[in-house]
């Protein structure tokens, strides 16, 4: 399932992020690529330990914690501290798949169930830089307004097309979900969205709504790992 999360960041946050990233210490992006994807990766990235990456990353994590659409779709158990990349002057990232396990900065490893890209540049300010994702419905081309995010299964082949004008800055990270299987997660998400709409129509205490909510939680209990 591909899901677009509009305005994860506010307009004020986007302007502040763009200002901070303009003067950040960018370096070659191969440093975090797996062996195979390093061959395809041509971009710049912020060191994980730099102050800008750390403070903006924390702000993104707070926005994710407060975003009900993200919480419902991802059912996050753990989120990798957000990374930042920049593509300009013909930079691209060829077709690849993300590593299944990511070493966490504090130790341990995160299983990458979902990948996320948060767009931080105004699309009018660069050409190219589409995120192409292969999903069950075919190749999807994604280029979102600054502050909006795409969430997609980390099992998907994907690439970033060359940026031929301007620069494309984004944050990217992975999520380990309580529900590993993408199709199970999609069912839970559909149910939760329908329950929220129904709640608006019939009120919190309608008996059918209560029993359907119970069914949702029983499915989640069955499918969730911790
Ligand atoms: Ni990737």
JSON list of C-alpha atoms and ligand atoms in Angstrom, two decimals:
[
{"chain": "A", "resi": 1, "resn": "UNK", "atom": "CA", "xyz": [0.00, 0.00, 0.00]},
{"chain": "A", "resi": 2, "resn": "UNK", "atom": "CA", "xyz": [1.23, 3.45, -0.95]},
{"chain": "A", "resi": 3, "resn": "UNK", "atom": "CA", "xyz": [-0.09, 6.21, 1.26]},
{"chain": "A", "resi": 4, "resn": "UNK", "atom": "CA", "xyz": [0.35, 9.93, 0.91]},
{"chain": "A", "resi": 5, "resn": "UNK", "atom": "CA", "xyz": [0.35, 11.94, 4.13]},
{"chain": "A", "resi": 6, "resn": "UNK", "atom": "CA", "xyz": [-0.32, 15.56, 3.27]},
{"chain": "A", "resi": 7, "resn": "UNK", "atom": "CA", "xyz": [1.14, 18.39, 5.34]},
{"chain": "A", "resi": 8, "resn": "UNK", "atom": "CA", "xyz": [2.94, 16.27, 7.89]},
{"chain": "A", "resi": 9, "resn": "UNK", "atom": "CA", "xyz": [4.87, 19.48, 8.49]},
{"chain": "A", "resi": 10, "resn": "UNK", "atom": "CA", "xyz": [3.25, 22.92, 8.65]},
{"chain": "A", "resi": 11, "resn": "UNK", "atom": "CA", "xyz": [4.20, 25.72, 6.23]},
{"chain": "A", "resi": 12, "resn": "UNK", "atom": "CA", "xyz": [6.12, 27.38, 9.07]},
{"chain": "A", "resi": 13, "resn": "UNK", "atom": "CA", "xyz": [8.10, 24.19, 9.75]},
{"chain": "A", "resi": 14, "resn": "UNK", "atom": "CA", "xyz": [8.88, 23.73, 6.04]},
{"chain": "A", "resi": 15, "resn": "UNK", "atom": "CA", "xyz": [10.39, 27.23, 5.78]},
{"chain": "A", "resi": 16, "resn": "UNK", "atom": "CA", "xyz": [12.46, 26.66, 8.91]},
{"chain": "A", "resi": 17, "resn": "UNK", "atom": "CA", "xyz": [13.64, 23.22, 7.69]},
{"chain": "A", "resi": 18, "resn": "UNK", "atom": "CA", "xyz": [14.62, 24.66, 4.28]},
{"chain": "A", "resi": 19, "resn": "UNK", "atom": "CA", "xyz": [16.64, 27.41, 5.99]},
{"chain": "A", "resi": 20, "resn": "UNK", "atom": "CA", "xyz": [18.49, 24.99, 8.28]},
{"chain": "A", "resi": 21, "resn": "UNK", "atom": "CA", "xyz": [19.21, 22.49, 5.47]},
{"chain": "A", "resi": 22, "resn": "UNK", "atom": "CA", "xyz": [20.59, 25.18, 3.12]},
{"chain": "A", "resi": 23, "resn": "UNK", "atom": "CA", "xyz": [23.63, 25.64, 5.37]},
{"chain": "A", "resi": 24, "resn": "UNK", "atom": "CA", "xyz": [23.96, 22.05, 6.68]},
{"chain": "A", "resi": 25, "resn": "UNK", "atom": "CA", "xyz": [27.18, 19.98, 6.27]},
{"chain": "A", "resi": 26, "resn": "UNK", "atom": "CA", "xyz": [26.23, 17.73, 3.31]},
{"chain": "A", "resi": 27, "resn": "UNK", "atom": "CA", "xyz": [28.47, 14.78, 2.42]},
{"chain": "A", "resi": 28, "resn": "UNK", "atom": "CA", "xyz": [28.53, 11.95, -0.14]},
{"chain": "A", "resi": 29, "resn": "UNK", "atom": "CA", "xyz": [25.45, 9.73, 0.25]},
{"chain": "A", "resi": 30, "resn": "UNK", "atom": "CA", "xyz": [27.23, 6.39, -0.23]},
{"chain": "A", "resi": 31, "resn": "UNK", "atom": "CA", "xyz": [28.07, 6.28, 3.49]},
{"chain": "A", "resi": 32, "resn": "UNK", "atom": "CA", "xyz": [24.69, 4.80, 4.50]},
{"chain": "A", "resi": 33, "resn": "UNK", "atom": "CA", "xyz": [23.98, 2.70, 1.42]},
{"chain": "A", "resi": 34, "resn": "UNK", "atom": "CA", "xyz": [24.17, -1.10, 1.51]},
{"chain": "A", "resi": 35, "resn": "UNK", "atom": "CA", "xyz": [26.85, -2.70, -0.68]},
{"chain": "A", "resi": 36, "resn": "UNK", "atom": "CA", "xyz": [24.55, -3.20, -3.66]},
{"chain": "A", "resi": 37, "resn": "UNK", "atom": "CA", "xyz": [22.69, 0.09, -3.41]},
{"chain": "A", "resi": 38, "resn": "UNK", "atom": "CA", "xyz": [25.96, 2.06, -3.03]},
{"chain": "A", "resi": 39, "resn": "UNK", "atom": "CA", "xyz": [26.59, 1.33, -6.71]},
{"chain": "A", "resi": 40, "resn": "UNK", "atom": "CA", "xyz": [23.32, 3.03, -7.68]},
{"chain": "A", "resi": 41, "resn": "UNK", "atom": "CA", "xyz": [23.38, 5.90, -5.20]},
{"chain": "A", "resi": 42, "resn": "UNK", "atom": "CA", "xyz": [24.50, 9.34, -6.34]},
{"chain": "A", "resi": 43, "resn": "UNK", "atom": "CA", "xyz": [23.39, 12.06, -3.95]},
{"chain": "A", "resi": 44, "resn": "UNK", "atom": "CA", "xyz": [24.34, 13.94, -0.81]},
{"chain": "A", "resi": 45, "resn": "UNK", "atom": "CA", "xyz": [23.37, 13.19, 2.74]},
{"chain": "A", "resi": 46, "resn": "UNK", "atom": "CA", "xyz": [23.67, 14.74, 6.20]},
{"chain": "A", "resi": 47, "resn": "UNK", "atom": "CA", "xyz": [25.83, 12.86, 8.72]},
{"chain": "A", "resi": 48, "resn": "UNK", "atom": "CA", "xyz": [23.50, 11.16, 11.22]},
{"chain": "A", "resi": 49, "resn": "UNK", "atom": "CA", "xyz": [25.31, 12.76, 14.13]},
{"chain": "A", "resi": 50, "resn": "UNK", "atom": "CA", "xyz": [25.14, 16.37, 12.92]},
{"chain": "A", "resi": 51, "resn": "UNK", "atom": "CA", "xyz": [23.12, 18.81, 15.00]},
{"chain": "A", "resi": 52, "resn": "UNK", "atom": "CA", "xyz": [20.79, 19.82, 12.14]},
{"chain": "A", "resi": 53, "resn": "UNK", "atom": "CA", "xyz": [19.87, 16.20, 11.32]},
{"chain": "A", "resi": 54, "resn": "UNK", "atom": "CA", "xyz": [19.29, 15.42, 14.97]},
{"chain": "A", "resi": 55, "resn": "UNK", "atom": "CA", "xyz": [17.06, 18.39, 15.84]},
{"chain": "A", "resi": 56, "resn": "UNK", "atom": "CA", "xyz": [15.03, 18.32, 12.60]},
{"chain": "A", "resi": 57, "resn": "UNK", "atom": "CA", "xyz": [14.74, 14.54, 12.93]},
{"chain": "A", "resi": 58, "resn": "UNK", "atom": "CA", "xyz": [13.27, 14.88, 16.41]},
{"chain": "A", "resi": 59, "resn": "UNK", "atom": "CA", "xyz": [10.76, 17.40, 15.11]},
{"chain": "A", "resi": 60, "resn": "UNK", "atom": "CA", "xyz": [9.71, 14.94, 12.38]},
{"chain": "A", "resi": 61, "resn": "UNK", "atom": "CA", "xyz": [9.30, 12.19, 14.97]},
{"chain": "A", "resi": 62, "resn": "UNK", "atom": "CA", "xyz": [7.03, 14.48, 17.01]},
{"chain": "A", "resi": 63, "resn": "UNK", "atom": "CA", "xyz": [4.94, 15.24, 13.90]},
{"chain": "A", "resi": 64, "resn": "UNK", "atom": "CA", "xyz": [4.65, 11.48, 13.22]},
{"chain": "A", "resi": 65, "resn": "UNK", "atom": "CA", "xyz": [3.56, 10.80, 16.79]},
{"chain": "A", "resi": 66, "resn": "UNK", "atom": "CA", "xyz": [0.77, 13.37, 16.43]},
{"chain": "A", "resi": 67, "resn": "UNK", "atom": "CA", "xyz": [-0.38, 12.26, 12.96]},
{"chain": "A", "resi": 68, "resn": "UNK", "atom": "CA", "xyz": [-3.36, 9.88, 13.27]},
{"chain": "A", "resi": 69, "resn": "UNK", "atom": "CA", "xyz": [-3.24, 8.83, 9.61]},
{"chain": "A", "resi": 70, "resn": "UNK", "atom": "CA", "xyz": [0.41, 7.78, 9.95]},
{"chain": "A", "resi": 71, "resn": "UNK", "atom": "CA", "xyz": [-0.24, 5.98, 13.24]},
{"chain": "A", "resi": 72, "resn": "UNK", "atom": "CA", "xyz": [-3.18, 4.05, 11.78]},
{"chain": "A", "resi": 73, "resn": "UNK", "atom": "CA", "xyz": [-1.40, 3.09, 8.54]},
{"chain": "A", "resi": 74, "resn": "UNK", "atom": "CA", "xyz": [2.05, 2.27, 9.92]},
{"chain": "A", "resi": 75, "resn": "UNK", "atom": "CA", "xyz": [1.22, 0.92, 13.40]},
{"chain": "A", "resi": 76, "resn": "UNK", "atom": "CA", "xyz": [4.81, 1.87, 14.27]},
{"chain": "A", "resi": 77, "resn": "UNK", "atom": "CA", "xyz": [6.78, -0.12, 16.79]},
{"chain": "A", "resi": 78, "resn": "UNK", "atom": "CA", "xyz": [10.06, 1.72, 16.11]},
{"chain": "A", "resi": 79, "resn": "UNK", "atom": "CA", "xyz": [11.11, 4.51, 13.79]},
{"chain": "A", "resi": 80, "resn": "UNK", "atom": "CA", "xyz": [14.63, 4.92, 12.45]},
{"chain": "A", "resi": 81, "resn": "UNK", "atom": "CA", "xyz": [15.96, 8.42, 13.29]},
{"chain": "A", "resi": 82, "resn": "UNK", "atom": "CA", "xyz": [15.16, 10.43, 10.13]},
{"chain": "A", "resi": 83, "resn": "UNK", "atom": "CA", "xyz": [17.99, 10.95, 7.62]},
{"chain": "A", "resi": 84, "resn": "UNK", "atom": "CA", "xyz": [18.25, 13.77, 5.07]},
{"chain": "A", "resi": 85, "resn": "UNK", "atom": "CA", "xyz": [19.36, 13.73, 1.46]},
{"chain": "A", "resi": 86, "resn": "UNK", "atom": "CA", "xyz": [19.84, 16.19, -1.36]},
{"chain": "A", "resi": 87, "resn": "UNK", "atom": "CA", "xyz": [19.86, 15.57, -5.09]},
{"chain": "A", "resi": 88, "resn": "UNK", "atom": "CA", "xyz": [21.12, 18.23, -7.53]},
{"chain": "A", "resi": 89, "resn": "UNK", "atom": "CA", "xyz": [23.22, 18.51, -10.68]},
{"chain": "A", "resi": 90, "resn": "UNK", "atom": "CA", "xyz": [22.15, 15.19, -12.23]},
{"chain": "A", "resi": 91, "resn": "UNK", "atom": "CA", "xyz": [22.13, 13.22, -8.96]},
{"chain": "A", "resi": 92, "resn": "UNK", "atom": "CA", "xyz": [19.96, 10.11, -8.98]},
{"chain": "A", "resi": 93, "resn": "UNK", "atom": "CA", "xyz": [19.45, 6.85, -7.12]},
{"chain": "A", "resi": 94, "resn": "UNK", "atom": "CA", "xyz": [19.01, 3.89, -9.48]},
{"chain": "A", "resi": 95, "resn": "UNK", "atom": "CA", "xyz": [16.62, 0.98, -9.02]},
{"chain": "A", "resi": 96, "resn": "UNK", "atom": "CA", "xyz": [17.22, -0.74, -5.68]},
{"chain": "A", "resi": 97, "resn": "UNK", "atom": "CA", "xyz": [15.62, -2.27, -2.64]},
{"chain": "A", "resi": 98, "resn": "UNK", "atom": "CA", "xyz": [16.35, -1.09, 0.90]},
{"chain": "A", "resi": 99, "resn": "UNK", "atom": "CA", "xyz": [18.18, -3.36, 3.33]},
{"chain": "A", "resi": 100, "resn": "UNK", "atom": "CA", "xyz": [15.90, -5.52, 5.49]},
{"chain": "A", "resi": 101, "resn": "UNK", "atom": "CA", "xyz": [17.70, -4.69, 8.73]},
{"chain": "A", "resi": 102, "resn": "UNK", "atom": "CA", "xyz": [19.20, -1.35, 9.76]},
{"chain": "A", "resi": 103, "resn": "UNK", "atom": "CA", "xyz": [21.65, -0.95, 12.62]},
{"chain": "A", "resi": 104, "resn": "UNK", "atom": "CA", "xyz": [20.19, 1.58, 15.06]},
{"chain": "A", "resi": 105, "resn": "UNK", "atom": "CA", "xyz": [22.46, 4.39, 16.34]},
{"chain": "A", "resi": 106, "resn": "UNK", "atom": "CA", "xyz": [21.90, 3.30, 19.94]},
{"chain": "A", "resi": 107, "resn": "UNK", "atom": "CA", "xyz": [22.51, -0.41, 19.22]},
{"chain": "A", "resi": 108, "resn": "UNK", "atom": "CA", "xyz": [20.23, -3.20, 18.01]},
{"chain": "A", "resi": 109, "resn": "UNK", "atom": "CA", "xyz": [18.65, -3.39, 14.60]},
{"chain": "A", "resi": 110, "resn": "UNK", "atom": "CA", "xyz": [15.38, -2.23, 13.11]},
{"chain": "A", "resi": 111, "resn": "UNK", "atom": "CA", "xyz": [13.45, -4.39, 10.65]},
{"chain": "A", "resi": 112, "resn": "UNK", "atom": "CA", "xyz": [12.43, -2.13, 7.76]},
{"chain": "A", "resi": 113, "resn": "UNK", "atom": "CA", "xyz": [8.75, -2.89, 7.13]},
{"chain": "A", "resi": 114, "resn": "UNK", "atom": "CA", "xyz": [7.92, 0.53, 5.70]},
{"chain": "A", "resi": 115, "resn": "UNK", "atom": "CA", "xyz": [9.94, 3.20, 3.92]},
{"chain": "A", "resi": 116, "resn": "UNK", "atom": "CA", "xyz": [9.04, 6.88, 4.12]},
{"chain": "A", "resi": 117, "resn": "UNK", "atom": "CA", "xyz": [10.13, 9.91, 2.10]},
{"chain": "A", "resi": 118, "resn": "UNK", "atom": "CA", "xyz": [9.20, 13.37, 3.38]},
{"chain": "A", "resi": 119, "resn": "UNK", "atom": "CA", "xyz": [9.57, 15.93, 0.59]},
{"chain": "A", "resi": 120, "resn": "UNK", "atom": "CA", "xyz": [11.16, 19.20, 1.74]},
{"chain": "A", "resi": 121, "resn": "UNK", "atom": "CA", "xyz": [11.69, 21.14, -1.52]},
{"chain": "A", "resi": 122, "resn": "UNK", "atom": "CA", "xyz": [9.03, 23.04, -3.42]},
{"chain": "A", "resi": 123, "resn": "UNK", "atom": "CA", "xyz": [8.41, 20.93, -6.60]},
{"chain": "A", "resi": 124, "resn": "UNK", "atom": "CA", "xyz": [8.53, 24.11, -8.72]},
{"chain": "A", "resi": 125, "resn": "UNK", "atom": "CA", "xyz": [12.15, 24.60, -7.72]},
{"chain": "A", "resi": 126, "resn": "UNK", "atom": "CA", "xyz": [13.54, 21.44, -9.34]},
{"chain": "A", "resi": 127, "resn": "UNK", "atom": "CA", "xyz": [13.03, 19.19, -12.38]},
{"chain": "A", "resi": 128, "resn": "UNK", "atom": "CA", "xyz": [13.22, 15.40, -12.19]},
{"chain": "A", "resi": 129, "resn": "UNK", "atom": "CA", "xyz": [13.68, 13.83, -8.77]},
{"chain": "A", "resi": 130, "resn": "UNK", "atom": "CA", "xyz": [10.52, 11.70, -9.02]},
{"chain": "A", "resi": 131, "resn": "UNK", "atom": "CA", "xyz": [10.41, 8.78, -6.62]},
{"chain": "A", "resi": 132, "resn": "UNK", "atom": "CA", "xyz": [9.39, 5.78, -8.75]},
{"chain": "A", "resi": 133, "resn": "UNK", "atom": "CA", "xyz": [7.94, 2.91, -6.74]},
{"chain": "A", "resi": 134, "resn": "UNK", "atom": "CA", "xyz": [6.96, -0.47, -8.15]},
{"chain": "A", "resi": 135, "resn": "UNK", "atom": "CA", "xyz": [3.83, -1.71, -6.41]},
{"chain": "A", "resi": 136, "resn": "UNK", "atom": "CA", "xyz": [1.16, -4.28, -7.22]},
{"chain": "A", "resi": 137, "resn": "UNK", "atom": "CA", "xyz": [-0.65, -1.77, -9.46]},
{"chain": "A", "resi": 138, "resn": "UNK", "atom": "CA", "xyz": [2.48, -0.96, -11.50]},
{"chain": "A", "resi": 139, "resn": "UNK", "atom": "CA", "xyz": [5.03, 1.83, -11.42]},
{"chain": "A", "resi": 140, "resn": "UNK", "atom": "CA", "xyz": [3.97, 4.84, -9.33]},
{"chain": "A", "resi": 141, "resn": "UNK", "atom": "CA", "xyz": [5.63, 8.22, -9.79]},
{"chain": "A", "resi": 142, "resn": "UNK", "atom": "CA", "xyz": [5.68, 10.36, -6.65]},
{"chain": "A", "resi": 143, "resn": "UNK", "atom": "CA", "xyz": [6.63, 14.02, -6.32]},
{"chain": "A", "resi": 144, "resn": "UNK", "atom": "CA", "xyz": [4.93, 15.80, -3.47]},
{"chain": "A", "resi": 145, "resn": "UNK", "atom": "CA", "xyz": [4.67, 19.36, -2.12]},
{"chain": "A", "resi": 146, "resn": "UNK", "atom": "CA", "xyz": [7.17, 20.32, 0.57]},
{"chain": "A", "resi": 147, "resn": "UNK", "atom": "CA", "xyz": [5.98, 19.01, 3.95]},
{"chain": "A", "resi": 148, "resn": "UNK", "atom": "CA", "xyz": [4.10, 16.00, 2.52]},
{"chain": "A", "resi": 149, "resn": "UNK", "atom": "CA", "xyz": [5.22, 12.40, 2.87]},
{"chain": "A", "resi": 150, "resn": "UNK", "atom": "CA", "xyz": [4.85, 9.09, 1.05]},
{"chain": "A", "resi": 151, "resn": "UNK", "atom": "CA", "xyz": [4.75, 5.82, 2.97]},
{"chain": "A", "resi": 152, "resn": "UNK", "atom": "CA", "xyz": [5.38, 2.57, 1.06]},
{"chain": "A", "resi": 153, "resn": "UNK", "atom": "CA", "xyz": [6.29, -1.06, 1.75]},
{"chain": "A", "resi": 154, "resn": "UNK", "atom": "CA", "xyz": [10.05, -1.40, 2.17]},
{"chain": "A", "resi": 155, "resn": "UNK", "atom": "CA", "xyz": [9.83, -4.54, 0.03]},
{"chain": "A", "resi": 156, "resn": "UNK", "atom": "CA", "xyz": [9.17, -2.34, -3.05]},
{"chain": "A", "resi": 157, "resn": "UNK", "atom": "CA", "xyz": [11.78, -1.77, -5.75]},
{"chain": "A", "resi": 158, "resn": "UNK", "atom": "CA", "xyz": [12.24, 1.98, -6.12]},
{"chain": "A", "resi": 159, "resn": "UNK", "atom": "CA", "xyz": [14.45, 4.68, -7.61]},
{"chain": "A", "resi": 160, "resn": "UNK", "atom": "CA", "xyz": [14.88, 8.45, -7.76]},
{"chain": "A", "resi": 161, "resn": "UNK", "atom": "CA", "xyz": [15.12, 9.92, -11.27]},
{"chain": "A", "resi": 162, "resn": "UNK", "atom": "CA", "xyz": [17.93, 12.38, -12.04]},
{"chain": "A", "resi": 163, "resn": "UNK", "atom": "CA", "xyz": [17.45, 15.94, -10.83]},
{"chain": "A", "resi": 164, "resn": "UNK", "atom": "CA", "xyz": [18.21, 18.08, -13.89]},
{"chain": "A", "resi": 165, "resn": "UNK", "atom": "CA", "xyz": [17.47, 21.55, -12.46]},
{"chain": "A", "resi": 166, "resn": "UNK", "atom": "CA", "xyz": [17.63, 22.92, -8.93]},
{"chain": "A", "resi": 167, "resn": "UNK", "atom": "CA", "xyz": [17.90, 20.71, -5.87]},
{"chain": "A", "resi": 168, "resn": "UNK", "atom": "CA", "xyz": [15.60, 18.18, -4.23]},
{"chain": "A", "resi": 169, "resn": "UNK", "atom": "CA", "xyz": [15.94, 17.86, -0.47]},
{"chain": "A", "resi": 170, "resn": "UNK", "atom": "CA", "xyz": [14.06, 15.22, 1.50]},
{"chain": "A", "resi": 171, "resn": "UNK", "atom": "CA", "xyz": [14.03, 13.30, 4.72]},
{"chain": "A", "resi": 172, "resn": "UNK", "atom": "CA", "xyz": [13.84, 9.51, 4.55]},
{"chain": "A", "resi": 173, "resn": "UNK", "atom": "CA", "xyz": [13.57, 6.79, 7.17]},
{"chain": "A", "resi": 174, "resn": "UNK", "atom": "CA", "xyz": [12.17, 3.37, 7.91]},
{"chain": "A", "resi": 175, "resn": "UNK", "atom": "CA", "xyz": [9.52, 2.05, 10.25]},
{"chain": "A", "resi": 176, "resn": "UNK", "atom": "CA", "xyz": [9.34, -1.29, 12.00]},
{"chain": "A", "resi": 177, "resn": "UNK", "atom": "CA", "xyz": [5.63, -1.97, 12.29]},
{"chain": "A", "resi": 178, "resn": "UNK", "atom": "CA", "xyz": [3.78, -4.00, 14.91]},
{"chain": "A", "resi": 179, "resn": "UNK", "atom": "CA", "xyz": [2.25, -5.75, 11.88]},
{"chain": "A", "resi": 180, "resn": "UNK", "atom": "CA", "xyz": [4.96, -7.06, 9.57]},
{"chain": "A", "resi": 181, "resn": "UNK", "atom": "CA", "xyz": [2.74, -8.18, 6.69]},
{"chain": "A", "resi": 182, "resn": "UNK", "atom": "CA", "xyz": [1.75, -5.36, 4.34]},
{"chain": "A", "resi": 183, "resn": "UNK", "atom": "CA", "xyz": [-1.61, -6.86, 3.33]},
{"chain": "A", "resi": 184, "resn": "UNK", "atom": "CA", "xyz": [-2.61, -7.46, 6.97]},
{"chain": "A", "resi": 185, "resn": "UNK", "atom": "CA", "xyz": [-1.63, -3.87, 7.78]},
{"chain": "A", "resi": 186, "resn": "UNK", "atom": "CA", "xyz": [-3.71, -2.63, 4.82]},
{"chain": "A", "resi": 187, "resn": "UNK", "atom": "CA", "xyz": [-6.81, -4.49, 6.08]},
{"chain": "A", "resi": 188, "resn": "UNK", "atom": "CA", "xyz": [-6.42, -2.98, 9.54]},
{"chain": "A", "resi": 189, "resn": "UNK", "atom": "CA", "xyz": [-5.97, 0.48, 8.04]},
{"chain": "A", "resi": 190, "resn": "UNK", "atom": "CA", "xyz": [-9.12, 0.18, 5.90]},
{"chain": "A", "resi": 191, "resn": "UNK", "atom": "CA", "xyz": [-11.09, -1.01, 8.93]},
{"chain": "A", "resi": 192, "resn": "UNK", "atom": "CA", "xyz": [-9.79, 1.79, 11.12]},
{"chain": "A", "resi": 193, "resn": "UNK", "atom": "CA", "xyz": [-10.61, 4.46, 8.53]},
{"chain": "A", "resi": 194, "resn": "UNK", "atom": "CA", "xyz": [-14.13, 3.04, 8.09]},
{"chain": "A", "resi": 195, "resn": "UNK", "atom": "CA", "xyz": [-14.61, 2.92, 11.87]},
{"chain": "A", "resi": 196, "resn": "UNK", "atom": "CA", "xyz": [-13.59, 6.56, 12.20]},
{"chain": "A", "resi": 197, "resn": "UNK", "atom": "CA", "xyz": [-16.08, 7.62, 9.51]},
{"chain": "A", "resi": 198, "resn": "UNK", "atom": "CA", "xyz": [-18.80, 5.50, 11.10]},
{"chain": "A", "resi": 199, "resn": "UNK", "atom": "CA", "xyz": [-18.08, 7.01, 14.50]},
{"chain": "A", "resi": 200, "resn": "UNK", "atom": "CA", "xyz": [-18.76, 10.44, 12.98]},
{"chain": "A", "resi": 201, "resn": "UNK", "atom": "CA", "xyz": [-22.09, 9.23, 11.61]},
{"chain": "A", "resi": 202, "resn": "UNK", "atom": "CA", "xyz": [-23.54, 7.10, 14.42]},
{"chain": "A", "resi": 203, "resn": "UNK", "atom": "CA", "xyz": [-21.75, 8.35, 17.54]},
{"chain": "A", "resi": 204, "resn": "UNK", "atom": "CA", "xyz": [-19.32, 6.63, 19.91]},
{"chain": "A", "resi": 205, "resn": "UNK", "atom": "CA", "xyz": [-21.80, 4.38, 21.69]},
{"chain": "A", "resi": 206, "resn": "UNK", "atom": "CA", "xyz": [-23.63, 2.66, 18.84]},
{"chain": "A", "resi": 207, "resn": "UNK", "atom": "CA", "xyz": [-23.61, -1.12, 19.61]},
{"chain": "A", "resi": 208, "resn": "UNK", "atom": "CA", "xyz": [-22.55, -2.12, 16.07]},
{"chain": "A", "resi": 209, "resn": "UNK", "atom": "CA", "xyz": [-19.67, 0.35, 16.18]},
{"chain": "A", "resi": 210, "resn": "UNK", "atom": "CA", "xyz": [-18.56, -1.08, 19.51]},
{"chain": "A", "resi": 211, "resn": "UNK", "atom": "CA", "xyz": [-18.57, -4.66, 18.22]},
{"chain": "A", "resi": 212, "resn": "UNK", "atom": "CA", "xyz": [-16.74, -3.69, 15.00]},
{"chain": "A", "resi": 213, "resn": "UNK", "atom": "CA", "xyz": [-14.15, -1.83, 17.06]},
{"chain": "A", "resi": 214, "resn": "UNK", "atom": "CA", "xyz": [-13.73, -5.01, 19.09]},
{"chain": "A", "resi": 215, "resn": "UNK", "atom": "CA", "xyz": [-13.22, -7.00, 15.87]},
{"chain": "A", "resi": 216, "resn": "UNK", "atom": "CA", "xyz": [-10.51, -4.54, 14.78]},
{"chain": "A", "resi": 217, "resn": "UNK", "atom": "CA", "xyz": [-8.66, -4.98, 18.06]},
{"chain": "A", "resi": 218, "resn": "UNK", "atom": "CA", "xyz": [-8.98, -8.76, 17.94]},
{"chain": "A", "resi": 219, "resn": "UNK", "atom": "CA", "xyz": [-7.40, -8.81, 14.48]},
{"chain": "A", "resi": 220, "resn": "UNK", "atom": "CA", "xyz": [-4.66, -6.47, 15.65]},
{"chain": "A", "resi": 221, "resn": "UNK", "atom": "CA", "xyz": [-4.06, -8.68, 18.69]},
{"chain": "A", "resi": 222, "resn": "UNK", "atom": "CA", "xyz": [-3.76, -11.70, 16.40]},
{"chain": "A", "resi": 223, "resn": "UNK", "atom": "CA", "xyz": [-1.38, -10.05, 13.91]},
{"chain": "A", "resi": 224, "resn": "UNK", "atom": "CA", "xyz": [0.72, -7.77, 16.10]},
{"chain": "A", "resi": 225, "resn": "UNK", "atom": "CA", "xyz": [4.21, -8.63, 17.21]},
{"chain": "A", "resi": 226, "resn": "UNK", "atom": "CA", "xyz": [5.88, -6.44, 19.79]},
{"chain": "B", "resi": 1, "resn": "LIG", "atom": "NI1", "xyz": [15.84, 3.32, -1.05]}
]
